[in-house]
Amino acid sequence: MNLHDTLIDMGDRAVAAERQLATLGTRRKNLILEAMADSLDESRAQIKEANARDMTAGRDAGLSDAMLDRLLLTDKRMDSMINGVRALVALKDPVGQKISRWVRPNGLIIQKIRTPIGVIGIIFESRPNVTVDAAALCFKTSNAVILRGGREAIESNIALVNALQAGGARKGLPPHSIQLITTTDHDAVRELVQLQGRVDLVIPRGGEKLIR
């Protein structure tokens, strides 16, 4: 399967996951988030081993000390990621919240209610913690997500997403709710932003603007 077809397939799977996510209640989502956090903790050794491979490749590629520091996953940073996922459990579920309400002269009641966006694509660089933060936030808001991190953190990102998926699946996370583009080919970004009808919003590197 070529890159174009691979991204099309990811988009189709994300759309299917999005529909299942819309049916999850707050309690179920919080149970899944707790399971994700537990899985990250249980997978700490594997994640750090993957991160060590990224660090070695980064040094060999001549990454700056600042870039290497951004890439490094220490126990303290792992704890921060895990606690960040657990902190989302305490936050109010935004889905279904009423933003405003008004009554028309004819008596018709109109309400604005928060709903999921659908499928979100996120492009980011070499901070592995962004992988967990972005995935967990999208899930809390009932959105499917396709992640595309920097090539420097590819091994770390794969290990992190595997842990999130495995933990979430234990409590009913719909398959393909969280997907990672594992190719480091720059053309993957172009394919991602062109997934019309499959991806509803793309947040590019830096988050400086939104596409579609």
PDB file of C-alpha atoms in Angstrom:
ATOM      1  CA  MET A   1       0.000   0.000   0.000  1.00  0.00           C
ATOM      2  CA  ASN A   2       1.471   3.385  -0.982  1.00  0.00           C
ATOM      3  CA  LEU A   3       1.522   6.458   1.260  1.00  0.00           C
ATOM      4  CA  HIS A   4      -1.606   7.989  -0.275  1.00  0.00           C
ATOM      5  CA  ASP A   5      -3.650   4.839   0.234  1.00  0.00           C
ATOM      6  CA  THR A   6      -2.270   4.402   3.753  1.00  0.00           C
ATOM      7  CA  LEU A   7      -3.453   7.876   4.773  1.00  0.00           C
ATOM      8  CA  ILE A   8      -6.832   7.333   3.114  1.00  0.00           C
ATOM      9  CA  ASP A   9      -7.203   4.134   5.123  1.00  0.00           C
ATOM     10  CA  MET A  10      -6.233   5.930   8.339  1.00  0.00           C
ATOM     11  CA  GLY A  11      -8.785   8.622   7.600  1.00  0.00           C
ATOM     12  CA  ASP A  12     -11.547   6.093   6.986  1.00  0.00           C
ATOM     13  CA  ARG A  13     -10.741   4.296  10.223  1.00  0.00           C
ATOM     14  CA  ALA A  14     -10.704   7.573  12.142  1.00  0.00           C
ATOM     15  CA  VAL A  15     -14.163   8.443  10.798  1.00  0.00           C
ATOM     16  CA  ALA A  16     -15.466   5.064  11.979  1.00  0.00           C
ATOM     17  CA  ALA A  17     -13.886   5.638  15.400  1.00  0.00           C
ATOM     18  CA  GLU A  18     -15.336   9.136  15.594  1.00  0.00           C
ATOM     19  CA  ARG A  19     -18.853   7.735  15.292  1.00  0.00           C
ATOM     20  CA  GLN A  20     -18.220   5.310  18.141  1.00  0.00           C
ATOM     21  CA  LEU A  21     -16.619   7.992  20.310  1.00  0.00           C
ATOM     22  CA  ALA A  22     -19.779  10.080  20.029  1.00  0.00           C
ATOM     23  CA  THR A  23     -21.674   7.351  21.882  1.00  0.00           C
ATOM     24  CA  LEU A  24     -19.346   7.231  24.912  1.00  0.00           C
ATOM     25  CA  GLY A  25     -20.575   8.812  28.125  1.00  0.00           C
ATOM     26  CA  THR A  26     -18.416  10.799  30.531  1.00  0.00           C
ATOM     27  CA  ARG A  27     -17.974   7.918  32.992  1.00  0.00           C
ATOM     28  CA  ARG A  28     -16.766   5.549  30.267  1.00  0.00           C
ATOM     29  CA  LYS A  29     -14.344   8.142  28.884  1.00  0.00           C
ATOM     30  CA  ASN A  30     -12.886   8.747  32.328  1.00  0.00           C
ATOM     31  CA  LEU A  31     -12.398   5.015  32.885  1.00  0.00           C
ATOM     32  CA  ILE A  32     -10.559   4.834  29.575  1.00  0.00           C
ATOM     33  CA  LEU A  33      -8.362   7.812  30.494  1.00  0.00           C
ATOM     34  CA  GLU A  34      -7.439   6.159  33.802  1.00  0.00           C
ATOM     35  CA  ALA A  35      -6.576   2.964  31.935  1.00  0.00           C
ATOM     36  CA  MET A  36      -4.418   4.944  29.495  1.00  0.00           C
ATOM     37  CA  ALA A  37      -2.513   6.513  32.383  1.00  0.00           C
ATOM     38  CA  ASP A  38      -2.015   3.102  34.026  1.00  0.00           C
ATOM     39  CA  SER A  39      -0.740   1.667  30.748  1.00  0.00           C
ATOM     40  CA  LEU A  40       1.778   4.480  30.316  1.00  0.00           C
ATOM     41  CA  ASP A  41       3.073   3.756  33.808  1.00  0.00           C
ATOM     42  CA  GLU A  42       3.197  -0.003  33.177  1.00  0.00           C
ATOM     43  CA  SER A  43       5.000   0.555  29.857  1.00  0.00           C
ATOM     44  CA  ARG A  44       7.540   2.988  31.307  1.00  0.00           C
ATOM     45  CA  ALA A  45      10.538   0.706  30.662  1.00  0.00           C
ATOM     46  CA  GLN A  46       9.618   0.054  27.018  1.00  0.00           C
ATOM     47  CA  ILE A  47       8.919   3.730  26.415  1.00  0.00           C
ATOM     48  CA  LYS A  48      12.263   4.774  27.890  1.00  0.00           C
ATOM     49  CA  GLU A  49      14.050   2.131  25.804  1.00  0.00           C
ATOM     50  CA  ALA A  50      12.411   3.526  22.664  1.00  0.00           C
ATOM     51  CA  ASN A  51      13.345   7.037  23.739  1.00  0.00           C
ATOM     52  CA  ALA A  52      16.949   5.932  24.232  1.00  0.00           C
ATOM     53  CA  ARG A  53      17.003   4.761  20.605  1.00  0.00           C
ATOM     54  CA  ASP A  54      15.740   8.176  19.502  1.00  0.00           C
ATOM     55  CA  MET A  55      18.376   9.888  21.646  1.00  0.00           C
ATOM     56  CA  THR A  56      21.149   7.785  20.118  1.00  0.00           C
ATOM     57  CA  ALA A  57      19.908   8.500  16.591  1.00  0.00           C
ATOM     58  CA  GLY A  58      19.614  12.188  17.448  1.00  0.00           C
ATOM     59  CA  ARG A  59      23.189  12.409  18.692  1.00  0.00           C
ATOM     60  CA  ASP A  60      24.407  10.578  15.594  1.00  0.00           C
ATOM     61  CA  ALA A  61      22.468  13.032  13.432  1.00  0.00           C
ATOM     62  CA  GLY A  62      24.071  15.990  15.198  1.00  0.00           C
ATOM     63  CA  LEU A  63      21.010  17.369  16.974  1.00  0.00           C
ATOM     64  CA  SER A  64      21.723  20.325  19.227  1.00  0.00           C
ATOM     65  CA  ASP A  65      21.741  19.976  22.995  1.00  0.00           C
ATOM     66  CA  ALA A  66      18.496  21.940  23.134  1.00  0.00           C
ATOM     67  CA  MET A  67      16.814  19.564  20.681  1.00  0.00           C
ATOM     68  CA  LEU A  68      18.102  16.533  22.566  1.00  0.00           C
ATOM     69  CA  ASP A  69      16.752  17.947  25.808  1.00  0.00           C
ATOM     70  CA  ARG A  70      13.315  18.400  24.227  1.00  0.00           C
ATOM     71  CA  LEU A  71      13.440  14.806  23.061  1.00  0.00           C
ATOM     72  CA  LEU A  72      14.537  13.220  26.335  1.00  0.00           C
ATOM     73  CA  LEU A  73      11.959  11.376  28.462  1.00  0.00           C
ATOM     74  CA  THR A  74      13.068  11.304  32.092  1.00  0.00           C
ATOM     75  CA  ASP A  75      11.094   9.696  34.901  1.00  0.00           C
ATOM     76  CA  LYS A  76       9.997  13.174  35.961  1.00  0.00           C
ATOM     77  CA  ARG A  77       8.654  13.907  32.480  1.00  0.00           C
ATOM     78  CA  MET A  78       6.961  10.522  32.328  1.00  0.00           C
ATOM     79  CA  ASP A  79       5.302  11.252  35.677  1.00  0.00           C
ATOM     80  CA  SER A  80       4.137  14.609  34.342  1.00  0.00           C
ATOM     81  CA  MET A  81       2.584  12.985  31.255  1.00  0.00           C
ATOM     82  CA  ILE A  82       0.823  10.331  33.301  1.00  0.00           C
ATOM     83  CA  ASN A  83      -0.470  12.859  35.823  1.00  0.00           C
ATOM     84  CA  GLY A  84      -1.644  15.054  32.955  1.00  0.00           C
ATOM     85  CA  VAL A  85      -3.827  12.248  31.609  1.00  0.00           C
ATOM     86  CA  ARG A  86      -5.258  11.598  35.065  1.00  0.00           C
ATOM     87  CA  ALA A  87      -5.935  15.302  35.548  1.00  0.00           C
ATOM     88  CA  LEU A  88      -8.295  15.228  32.567  1.00  0.00           C
ATOM     89  CA  VAL A  89     -10.574  12.871  34.487  1.00  0.00           C
ATOM     90  CA  ALA A  90     -11.326  15.655  36.968  1.00  0.00           C
ATOM     91  CA  LEU A  91     -12.214  18.136  34.240  1.00  0.00           C
ATOM     92  CA  LYS A  92     -15.826  18.635  33.258  1.00  0.00           C
ATOM     93  CA  ASP A  93     -16.776  16.921  30.004  1.00  0.00           C
ATOM     94  CA  PRO A  94     -17.299  19.730  27.469  1.00  0.00           C
ATOM     95  CA  VAL A  95     -19.408  17.583  25.145  1.00  0.00           C
ATOM     96  CA  GLY A  96     -23.070  18.465  25.524  1.00  0.00           C
ATOM     97  CA  GLN A  97     -22.481  21.670  27.484  1.00  0.00           C
ATOM     98  CA  LYS A  98     -24.955  24.454  26.696  1.00  0.00           C
ATOM     99  CA  ILE A  99     -23.158  27.611  25.590  1.00  0.00           C
ATOM    100  CA  SER A 100     -26.174  29.852  25.153  1.00  0.00           C
ATOM    101  CA  ARG A 101     -29.957  29.782  24.847  1.00  0.00           C
ATOM    102  CA  TRP A 102     -32.491  32.228  23.495  1.00  0.00           C
ATOM    103  CA  VAL A 103     -36.148  32.334  22.546  1.00  0.00           C
ATOM    104  CA  ARG A 104     -37.382  33.686  19.233  1.00  0.00           C
ATOM    105  CA  PRO A 105     -40.474  35.949  19.097  1.00  0.00           C
ATOM    106  CA  ASN A 106     -42.498  32.997  17.828  1.00  0.00           C
ATOM    107  CA  GLY A 107     -41.567  30.973  20.916  1.00  0.00           C
ATOM    108  CA  LEU A 108     -38.934  28.815  19.199  1.00  0.00           C
ATOM    109  CA  ILE A 109     -36.148  27.922  21.658  1.00  0.00           C
ATOM    110  CA  ILE A 110     -32.616  27.905  20.181  1.00  0.00           C
ATOM    111  CA  GLN A 111     -29.568  26.544  22.008  1.00  0.00           C
ATOM    112  CA  LYS A 112     -25.852  26.375  21.247  1.00  0.00           C
ATOM    113  CA  ILE A 113     -24.416  23.087  22.515  1.00  0.00           C
ATOM    114  CA  ARG A 114     -20.789  21.932  22.383  1.00  0.00           C
ATOM    115  CA  THR A 115     -20.250  18.910  20.137  1.00  0.00           C
ATOM    116  CA  PRO A 116     -17.107  17.046  18.993  1.00  0.00           C
ATOM    117  CA  ILE A 117     -15.293  18.313  15.897  1.00  0.00           C
ATOM    118  CA  GLY A 118     -14.876  14.799  14.511  1.00  0.00           C
ATOM    119  CA  VAL A 119     -11.409  13.815  13.279  1.00  0.00           C
ATOM    120  CA  ILE A 120      -8.446  16.042  14.154  1.00  0.00           C
ATOM    121  CA  GLY A 121      -4.997  15.882  12.570  1.00  0.00           C
ATOM    122  CA  ILE A 122      -2.113  17.270  14.629  1.00  0.00           C
ATOM    123  CA  ILE A 123       1.383  17.964  13.264  1.00  0.00           C
ATOM    124  CA  PHE A 124       4.111  18.603  15.832  1.00  0.00           C
ATOM    125  CA  GLU A 125       7.847  18.325  16.364  1.00  0.00           C
ATOM    126  CA  SER A 126      10.150  16.409  18.664  1.00  0.00           C
ATOM    127  CA  ARG A 127       8.535  16.681  22.114  1.00  0.00           C
ATOM    128  CA  PRO A 128       7.158  13.191  22.846  1.00  0.00           C
ATOM    129  CA  ASN A 129       4.954  14.559  25.643  1.00  0.00           C
ATOM    130  CA  VAL A 130       2.867  16.322  22.986  1.00  0.00           C
ATOM    131  CA  THR A 131       1.859  12.886  21.690  1.00  0.00           C
ATOM    132  CA  VAL A 132       0.200  11.998  24.976  1.00  0.00           C
ATOM    133  CA  ASP A 133      -1.234  15.462  25.668  1.00  0.00           C
ATOM    134  CA  ALA A 134      -2.798  15.759  22.208  1.00  0.00           C
ATOM    135  CA  ALA A 135      -4.205  12.239  22.160  1.00  0.00           C
ATOM    136  CA  ALA A 136      -5.727  12.496  25.634  1.00  0.00           C
ATOM    137  CA  LEU A 137      -7.255  15.930  25.034  1.00  0.00           C
ATOM    138  CA  CYS A 138      -8.798  14.822  21.749  1.00  0.00           C
ATOM    139  CA  PHE A 139     -10.229  11.733  23.402  1.00  0.00           C
ATOM    140  CA  LYS A 140     -11.653  13.688  26.353  1.00  0.00           C
ATOM    141  CA  THR A 141     -13.573  15.819  23.847  1.00  0.00           C
ATOM    142  CA  SER A 142     -14.766  12.717  21.917  1.00  0.00           C
ATOM    143  CA  ASN A 143     -12.620  13.421  18.856  1.00  0.00           C
ATOM    144  CA  ALA A 144     -10.600  10.871  16.905  1.00  0.00           C
ATOM    145  CA  VAL A 145      -7.024  11.983  16.222  1.00  0.00           C
ATOM    146  CA  ILE A 146      -4.302  11.317  13.668  1.00  0.00           C
ATOM    147  CA  LEU A 147      -0.874  12.354  14.974  1.00  0.00           C
ATOM    148  CA  ARG A 148       2.192  13.207  12.944  1.00  0.00           C
ATOM    149  CA  GLY A 149       5.230  13.876  15.145  1.00  0.00           C
ATOM    150  CA  GLY A 150       8.798  14.721  14.210  1.00  0.00           C
ATOM    151  CA  ARG A 151      11.135  12.089  12.838  1.00  0.00           C
ATOM    152  CA  GLU A 152      13.485  12.596  15.794  1.00  0.00           C
ATOM    153  CA  ALA A 153      10.902  11.112  18.193  1.00  0.00           C
ATOM    154  CA  ILE A 154       9.440   8.364  16.022  1.00  0.00           C
ATOM    155  CA  GLU A 155      10.433   5.437  18.276  1.00  0.00           C
ATOM    156  CA  SER A 156       9.194   7.239  21.401  1.00  0.00           C
ATOM    157  CA  ASN A 157       5.933   8.209  19.754  1.00  0.00           C
ATOM    158  CA  ILE A 158       5.226   4.666  18.577  1.00  0.00           C
ATOM    159  CA  ALA A 159       5.795   3.324  22.093  1.00  0.00           C
ATOM    160  CA  LEU A 160       3.609   6.020  23.651  1.00  0.00           C
ATOM    161  CA  VAL A 161       0.713   5.509  21.238  1.00  0.00           C
ATOM    162  CA  ASN A 162       0.939   1.739  21.653  1.00  0.00           C
ATOM    163  CA  ALA A 163       0.618   2.187  25.422  1.00  0.00           C
ATOM    164  CA  LEU A 164      -2.349   4.549  25.076  1.00  0.00           C
ATOM    165  CA  GLN A 165      -4.115   2.218  22.671  1.00  0.00           C
ATOM    166  CA  ALA A 166      -3.473  -0.893  24.768  1.00  0.00           C
ATOM    167  CA  GLY A 167      -4.607   0.709  27.999  1.00  0.00           C
ATOM    168  CA  GLY A 168      -7.652   2.319  26.463  1.00  0.00           C
ATOM    169  CA  ALA A 169      -8.725  -0.899  24.753  1.00  0.00           C
ATOM    170  CA  ARG A 170      -9.038  -2.588  28.160  1.00  0.00           C
ATOM    171  CA  LYS A 171     -11.890  -0.223  29.033  1.00  0.00           C
ATOM    172  CA  GLY A 172     -13.558   0.110  25.645  1.00  0.00           C
ATOM    173  CA  LEU A 173     -11.554   2.624  23.612  1.00  0.00           C
ATOM    174  CA  PRO A 174     -12.916   2.349  20.053  1.00  0.00           C
ATOM    175  CA  PRO A 175     -10.251   0.994  17.655  1.00  0.00           C
ATOM    176  CA  HIS A 176      -8.351   3.646  15.677  1.00  0.00           C
ATOM    177  CA  SER A 177      -9.478   6.518  17.936  1.00  0.00           C
ATOM    178  CA  ILE A 178      -5.788   7.406  18.318  1.00  0.00           C
ATOM    179  CA  GLN A 179      -3.562   6.834  15.296  1.00  0.00           C
ATOM    180  CA  LEU A 180       0.045   7.758  14.605  1.00  0.00           C
ATOM    181  CA  ILE A 181       1.575   8.266  11.179  1.00  0.00           C
ATOM    182  CA  THR A 182       4.680   6.108  11.509  1.00  0.00           C
ATOM    183  CA  THR A 183       6.397   7.126   8.281  1.00  0.00           C
ATOM    184  CA  THR A 184       8.868  10.006   8.528  1.00  0.00           C
ATOM    185  CA  ASP A 185       8.286  10.918   4.879  1.00  0.00           C
ATOM    186  CA  HIS A 186       7.468  14.644   4.625  1.00  0.00           C
ATOM    187  CA  ASP A 187       4.845  13.821   1.991  1.00  0.00           C
ATOM    188  CA  ALA A 188       2.734  12.395   4.811  1.00  0.00           C
ATOM    189  CA  VAL A 189       1.963  15.952   5.941  1.00  0.00           C
ATOM    190  CA  ARG A 190       0.696  16.857   2.487  1.00  0.00           C
ATOM    191  CA  GLU A 191      -1.454  13.745   2.393  1.00  0.00           C
ATOM    192  CA  LEU A 192      -2.848  14.478   5.854  1.00  0.00           C
ATOM    193  CA  VAL A 193      -3.995  18.008   5.039  1.00  0.00           C
ATOM    194  CA  GLN A 194      -5.636  16.744   1.857  1.00  0.00           C
ATOM    195  CA  LEU A 195      -7.859  14.165   3.575  1.00  0.00           C
ATOM    196  CA  GLN A 196     -11.027  16.061   2.736  1.00  0.00           C
ATOM    197  CA  GLY A 197     -14.147  14.363   3.988  1.00  0.00           C
ATOM    198  CA  ARG A 198     -12.085  12.337   6.454  1.00  0.00           C
ATOM    199  CA  VAL A 199     -10.220  14.875   8.591  1.00  0.00           C
ATOM    200  CA  ASP A 200     -12.240  17.835   9.849  1.00  0.00           C
ATOM    201  CA  LEU A 201      -9.446  19.944  11.326  1.00  0.00           C
ATOM    202  CA  VAL A 202      -5.657  19.991  10.985  1.00  0.00           C
ATOM    203  CA  ILE A 203      -3.528  21.771  13.584  1.00  0.00           C
ATOM    204  CA  PRO A 204      -0.085  22.331  12.028  1.00  0.00           C
ATOM    205  CA  ARG A 205       3.258  22.555  13.758  1.00  0.00           C
ATOM    206  CA  GLY A 206       3.182  25.407  16.244  1.00  0.00           C
ATOM    207  CA  GLY A 207      -0.609  25.615  16.127  1.00  0.00           C
ATOM    208  CA  GLU A 208      -0.357  29.053  14.527  1.00  0.00           C
ATOM    209  CA  LYS A 209      -3.396  28.517  12.316  1.00  0.00           C
ATOM    210  CA  LEU A 210      -6.106  25.985  11.637  1.00  0.00           C
ATOM    211  CA  ILE A 211      -6.659  24.289   8.280  1.00  0.00           C
ATOM    212  CA  ARG A 212     -10.250  23.524   7.231  1.00  0.00           C
TER     213      ARG A 212
END
